[in-house]
Structure formats: structure tokens, C-alpha cells
Coordinates of N, CA and C in Angstrom, one line a residue:
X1 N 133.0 -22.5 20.7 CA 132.2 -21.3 20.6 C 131.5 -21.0 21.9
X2 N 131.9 -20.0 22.7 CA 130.7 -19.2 24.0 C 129.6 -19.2 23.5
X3 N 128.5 -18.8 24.7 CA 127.3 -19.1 24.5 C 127.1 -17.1 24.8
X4 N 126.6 -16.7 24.0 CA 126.4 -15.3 24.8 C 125.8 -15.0 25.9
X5 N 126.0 -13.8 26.8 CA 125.5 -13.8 28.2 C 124.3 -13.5 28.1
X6 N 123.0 -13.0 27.0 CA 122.3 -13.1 27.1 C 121.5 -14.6 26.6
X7 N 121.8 -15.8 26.6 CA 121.0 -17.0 25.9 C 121.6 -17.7 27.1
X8 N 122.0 -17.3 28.4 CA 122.4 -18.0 29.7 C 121.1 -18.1 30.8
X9 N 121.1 -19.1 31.2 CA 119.8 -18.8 31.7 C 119.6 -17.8 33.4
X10 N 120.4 -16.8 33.6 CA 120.4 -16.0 34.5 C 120.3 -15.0 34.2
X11 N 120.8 -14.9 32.5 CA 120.6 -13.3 32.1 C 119.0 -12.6 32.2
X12 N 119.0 -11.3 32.8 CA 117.4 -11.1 33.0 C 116.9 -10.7 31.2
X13 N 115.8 -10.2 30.8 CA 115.3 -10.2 29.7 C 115.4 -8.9 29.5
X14 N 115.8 -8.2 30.5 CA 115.9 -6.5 30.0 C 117.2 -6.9 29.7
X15 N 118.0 -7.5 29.8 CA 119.6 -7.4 29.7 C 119.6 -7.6 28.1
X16 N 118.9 -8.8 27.7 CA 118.6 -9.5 26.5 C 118.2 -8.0 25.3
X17 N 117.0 -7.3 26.2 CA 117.0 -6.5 25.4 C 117.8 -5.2 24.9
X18 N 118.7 -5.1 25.7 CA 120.0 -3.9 25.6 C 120.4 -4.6 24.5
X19 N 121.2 -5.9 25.0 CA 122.0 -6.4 23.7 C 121.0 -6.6 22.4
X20 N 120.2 -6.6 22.1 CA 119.2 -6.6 20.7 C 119.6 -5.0 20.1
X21 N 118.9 -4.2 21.4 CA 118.9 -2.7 21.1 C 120.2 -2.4 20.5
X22 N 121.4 -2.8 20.9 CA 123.0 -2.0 21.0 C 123.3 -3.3 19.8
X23 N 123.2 -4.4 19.4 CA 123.7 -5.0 18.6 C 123.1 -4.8 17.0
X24 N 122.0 -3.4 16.9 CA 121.4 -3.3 15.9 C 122.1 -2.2 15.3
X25 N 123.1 -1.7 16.1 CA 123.6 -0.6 15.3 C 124.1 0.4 16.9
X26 N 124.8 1.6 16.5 CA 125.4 2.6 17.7 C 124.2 3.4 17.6
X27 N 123.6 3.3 18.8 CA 122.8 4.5 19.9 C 123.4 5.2 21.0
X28 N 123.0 6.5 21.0 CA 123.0 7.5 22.1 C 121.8 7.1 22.9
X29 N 122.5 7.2 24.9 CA 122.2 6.8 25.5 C 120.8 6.9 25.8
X30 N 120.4 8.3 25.3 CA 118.6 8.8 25.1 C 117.7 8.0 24.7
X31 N 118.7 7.5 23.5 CA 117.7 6.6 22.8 C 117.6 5.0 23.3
X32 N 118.6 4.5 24.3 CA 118.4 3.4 24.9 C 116.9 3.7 25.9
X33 N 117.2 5.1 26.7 CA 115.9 5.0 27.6 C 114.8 5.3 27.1
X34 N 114.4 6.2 25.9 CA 113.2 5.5 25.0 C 113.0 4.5 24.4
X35 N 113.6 3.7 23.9 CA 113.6 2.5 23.9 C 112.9 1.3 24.7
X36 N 113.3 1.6 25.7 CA 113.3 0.8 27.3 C 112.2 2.2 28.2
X37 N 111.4 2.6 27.7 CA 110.8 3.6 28.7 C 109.3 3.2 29.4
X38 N 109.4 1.5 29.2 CA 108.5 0.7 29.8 C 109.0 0.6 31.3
X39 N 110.4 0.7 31.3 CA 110.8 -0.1 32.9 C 111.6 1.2 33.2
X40 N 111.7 1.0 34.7 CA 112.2 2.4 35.6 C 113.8 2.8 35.4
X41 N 114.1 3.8 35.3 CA 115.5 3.9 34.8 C 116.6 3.6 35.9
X42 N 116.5 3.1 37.3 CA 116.8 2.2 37.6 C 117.2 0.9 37.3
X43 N 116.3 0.4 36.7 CA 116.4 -1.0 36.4 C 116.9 -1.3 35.1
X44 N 116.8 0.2 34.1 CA 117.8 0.5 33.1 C 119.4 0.4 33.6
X45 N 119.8 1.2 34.3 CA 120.9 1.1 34.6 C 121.6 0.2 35.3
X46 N 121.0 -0.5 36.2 CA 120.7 -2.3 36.9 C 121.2 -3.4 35.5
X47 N 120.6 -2.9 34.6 CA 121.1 -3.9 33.0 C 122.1 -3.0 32.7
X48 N 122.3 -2.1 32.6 CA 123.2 -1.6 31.7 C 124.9 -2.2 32.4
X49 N 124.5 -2.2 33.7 CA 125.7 -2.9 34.6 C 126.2 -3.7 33.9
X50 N 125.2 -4.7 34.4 CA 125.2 -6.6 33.7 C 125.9 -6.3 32.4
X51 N 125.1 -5.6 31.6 CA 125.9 -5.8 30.2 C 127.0 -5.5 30.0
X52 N 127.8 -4.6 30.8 CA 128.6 -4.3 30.4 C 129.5 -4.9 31.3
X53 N 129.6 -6.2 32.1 CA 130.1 -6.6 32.9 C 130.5 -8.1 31.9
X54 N 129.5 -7.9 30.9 CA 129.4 -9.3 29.6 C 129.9 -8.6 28.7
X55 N 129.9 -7.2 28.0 CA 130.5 -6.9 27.1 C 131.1 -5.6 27.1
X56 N 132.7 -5.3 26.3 CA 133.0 -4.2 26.2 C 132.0 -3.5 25.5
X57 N 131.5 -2.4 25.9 CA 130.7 -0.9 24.9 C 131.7 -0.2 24.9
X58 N 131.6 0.0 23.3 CA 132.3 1.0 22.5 C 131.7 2.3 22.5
X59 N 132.1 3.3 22.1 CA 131.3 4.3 21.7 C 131.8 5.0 20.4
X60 N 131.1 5.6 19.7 CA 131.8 5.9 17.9 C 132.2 6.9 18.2
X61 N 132.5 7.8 17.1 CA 133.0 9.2 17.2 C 131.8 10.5 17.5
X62 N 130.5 9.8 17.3 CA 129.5 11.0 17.5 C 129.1 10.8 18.9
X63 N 129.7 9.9 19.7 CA 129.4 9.7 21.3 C 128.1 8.2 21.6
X64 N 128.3 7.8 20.0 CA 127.0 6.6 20.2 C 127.5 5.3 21.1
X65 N 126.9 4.2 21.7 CA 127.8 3.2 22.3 C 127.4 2.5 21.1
X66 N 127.8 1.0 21.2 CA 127.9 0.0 20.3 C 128.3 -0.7 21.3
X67 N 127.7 -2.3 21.0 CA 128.1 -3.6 21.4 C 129.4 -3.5 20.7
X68 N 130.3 -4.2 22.1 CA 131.6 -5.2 21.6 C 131.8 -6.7 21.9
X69 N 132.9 -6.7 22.0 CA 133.0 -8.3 21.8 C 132.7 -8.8 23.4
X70 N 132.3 -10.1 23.6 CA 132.0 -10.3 24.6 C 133.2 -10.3 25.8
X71 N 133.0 -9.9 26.7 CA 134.1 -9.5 28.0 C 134.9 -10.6 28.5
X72 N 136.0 -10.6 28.6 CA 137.0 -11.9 29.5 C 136.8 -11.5 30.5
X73 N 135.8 -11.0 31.4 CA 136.2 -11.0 32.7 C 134.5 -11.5 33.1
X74 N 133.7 -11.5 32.5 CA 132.3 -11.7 32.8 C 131.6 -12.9 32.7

């Protein structure tokens, strides 16, 4: 069994929090940056990288993303 890329000890803690945010269910991207509207939207999309560099994001049919399964390439 993998260890997820966020419980690795280089994943930063905003990364950690995308995957909480996006593993609770599919959000539009709006609501990731209210969510996260403590840290600069920079550093939102600085994680959004990472994560997606650890996981495919899906997105449903109303345009929401959703966590996927963790990435072979990451």
C-alpha cells in the first residue's frame, strides 16, 4: 500500500489541505479559493501544482474538480 503524497514528509500543509478540501466531495474552483482565502492565490496555485502532480483531478459534469486516484508519475 502507498503512503499518500500528502502524509510524506515534504508535502507542504497547504497541499495537505487541498487534498482534505477536494477529498470531501467535488468543488468549483471558487470555492477552493474561499476555502484557502487565508494564503495568497499564488501559493494557492503553487499547491494546486503539487497536487496535481500527486493526483489525477477529475472534474464532474457541473465543472466541479474531485480528487483521483493517486498519479503514476508523481
Amino acid at each position: 500500500m502507498s503512503v499518500p503524497p500528502s502524509a510524506s514528509p515534504q508535502a507542504s500543509p497547504l497541499v495537505a489541505r487541498l487534498e482534505a478540501l477536494l477529498g470531501g466531495g467535488p468543488v468549483f474552483f471558487h470555492e477552493v479559493l474561499e476555502a484557502l482565502g487565508d494564503q495568497s492565490y499564488r501559493a494557492v496555485l503553487n499547491a494546486w501544482s503539487d497536487l496535481r502532480e500527486a493526483h489525477a483531478l477529475d472534474r464532474d459534469e457541473r465543472g466541479r474538480y474531485r480528487l483521483g486516484p493517486p498519479s503514476k508519475f508523481g
